Amino acid sequence: MLVLITYDVSVTTDTGKRRLRQVAKQCVNYGQRVQNSVFECLVDPTQFAELRHRLESIIDPEKDSLRYYFLGSNWKNRVEHVGVKEGYDPEGVLMI
């Protein structure tokens, strides 16, 4: 399933900046950054549960927020891209 994860982490302190880096790092491990604080993650339910647990253990719920948008398995019909930065296919071929 494709899950869109967005976050807003307060960076007014050094610990906030650290939390921001940690959240981004976890999201990179599971998906692709599509905008500054937005990741598309193609995961199965077990992977999502693990990612969710990791993210929610990093943030400070009094200062930060996370949003999860579940686009499901039929996500290709639900995502459109216009503008700068070419879209990508998370199920496509990865060239290194």
Tab-separated table of C-alpha atoms in Angstrom:
chain	number	residue	atom	x	y	z
A	1	MET	CA	0.000	0.000	0.000
A	2	LEU	CA	1.102	3.553	-0.593
A	3	VAL	CA	1.106	5.811	2.453
A	4	LEU	CA	1.738	9.534	2.207
A	5	ILE	CA	3.436	10.759	5.379
A	6	THR	CA	3.653	14.439	6.230
A	7	TYR	CA	5.188	15.984	9.299
A	8	ASP	CA	5.677	19.305	11.009
A	9	VAL	CA	8.447	19.340	13.599
A	10	SER	CA	9.174	22.418	15.687
A	11	VAL	CA	12.772	23.497	15.080
A	12	THR	CA	12.998	26.379	17.535
A	13	THR	CA	15.420	24.368	19.682
A	14	ASP	CA	18.392	22.116	18.989
A	15	THR	CA	16.401	19.085	20.163
A	16	GLY	CA	13.680	19.991	17.661
A	17	LYS	CA	16.231	20.148	14.858
A	18	ARG	CA	17.498	16.733	15.941
A	19	ARG	CA	13.943	15.317	15.927
A	20	LEU	CA	13.412	16.724	12.424
A	21	ARG	CA	16.532	14.969	11.117
A	22	GLN	CA	15.525	11.708	12.812
A	23	VAL	CA	11.995	11.785	11.374
A	24	ALA	CA	13.332	12.474	7.870
A	25	LYS	CA	15.912	9.697	8.214
A	26	GLN	CA	13.252	7.148	9.185
A	27	CYS	CA	11.030	8.206	6.284
A	28	VAL	CA	13.948	7.914	3.827
A	29	ASN	CA	14.437	4.329	5.019
A	30	TYR	CA	10.893	3.460	3.895
A	31	GLY	CA	10.090	5.778	1.015
A	32	GLN	CA	10.839	8.682	-1.266
A	33	ARG	CA	10.805	12.373	-0.363
A	34	VAL	CA	8.408	14.159	-2.728
A	35	GLN	CA	8.385	17.552	-0.994
A	36	ASN	CA	10.231	19.012	1.994
A	37	SER	CA	8.209	17.298	4.726
A	38	VAL	CA	6.280	14.834	2.567
A	39	PHE	CA	7.200	11.216	1.818
A	40	GLU	CA	5.555	8.545	-0.300
A	41	CYS	CA	6.140	5.160	1.305
A	42	LEU	CA	5.254	1.903	-0.442
A	43	VAL	CA	4.964	-0.483	2.512
A	44	ASP	CA	3.113	-3.525	3.697
A	45	PRO	CA	1.064	-3.342	6.932
A	46	THR	CA	3.908	-4.711	9.061
A	47	GLN	CA	6.406	-2.205	7.679
A	48	PHE	CA	3.936	0.625	8.209
A	49	ALA	CA	3.332	-0.407	11.834
A	50	GLU	CA	7.092	-0.434	12.426
A	51	LEU	CA	7.593	2.949	10.744
A	52	ARG	CA	4.677	4.484	12.611
A	53	HIS	CA	6.042	3.249	15.933
A	54	ARG	CA	9.497	4.665	15.147
A	55	LEU	CA	8.156	8.065	14.064
A	56	GLU	CA	5.810	8.421	17.013
A	57	SER	CA	8.614	7.565	19.424
A	58	ILE	CA	10.745	10.394	17.940
A	59	ILE	CA	8.323	13.316	17.862
A	60	ASP	CA	7.174	15.451	20.767
A	61	PRO	CA	3.363	15.334	20.458
A	62	GLU	CA	3.113	18.640	22.348
A	63	LYS	CA	5.150	20.437	19.652
A	64	ASP	CA	5.197	18.263	16.502
A	65	SER	CA	2.678	16.514	14.277
A	66	LEU	CA	2.477	13.614	11.857
A	67	ARG	CA	-0.219	12.900	9.260
A	68	TYR	CA	-0.733	9.607	7.438
A	69	TYR	CA	-2.725	9.401	4.198
A	70	PHE	CA	-3.528	5.869	3.098
A	71	LEU	CA	-3.721	5.666	-0.692
A	72	GLY	CA	-3.952	1.881	-0.727
A	73	SER	CA	-2.920	-0.539	-3.445
A	74	ASN	CA	-4.699	1.290	-6.268
A	75	TRP	CA	-2.690	4.446	-5.652
A	76	LYS	CA	-1.624	5.041	-9.277
A	77	ASN	CA	-5.119	6.332	-10.108
A	78	ARG	CA	-5.040	8.698	-7.124
A	79	VAL	CA	-1.735	10.528	-7.650
A	80	GLU	CA	-1.146	13.267	-10.191
A	81	HIS	CA	1.970	15.396	-10.531
A	82	VAL	CA	2.294	18.813	-12.141
A	83	GLY	CA	5.324	21.082	-12.169
A	84	VAL	CA	8.946	20.889	-11.183
A	85	LYS	CA	10.624	17.652	-10.147
A	86	GLU	CA	9.591	14.690	-12.172
A	87	GLY	CA	7.360	12.186	-10.445
A	88	TYR	CA	8.673	8.689	-9.830
A	89	ASP	CA	7.234	5.198	-9.770
A	90	PRO	CA	8.094	3.494	-6.448
A	91	GLU	CA	7.433	0.133	-8.091
A	92	GLY	CA	9.637	0.966	-11.101
A	93	VAL	CA	13.215	-0.003	-11.871
A	94	LEU	CA	15.938	1.529	-9.693
A	95	MET	CA	19.121	2.376	-11.582
A	96	ILE	CA	22.306	2.850	-9.558
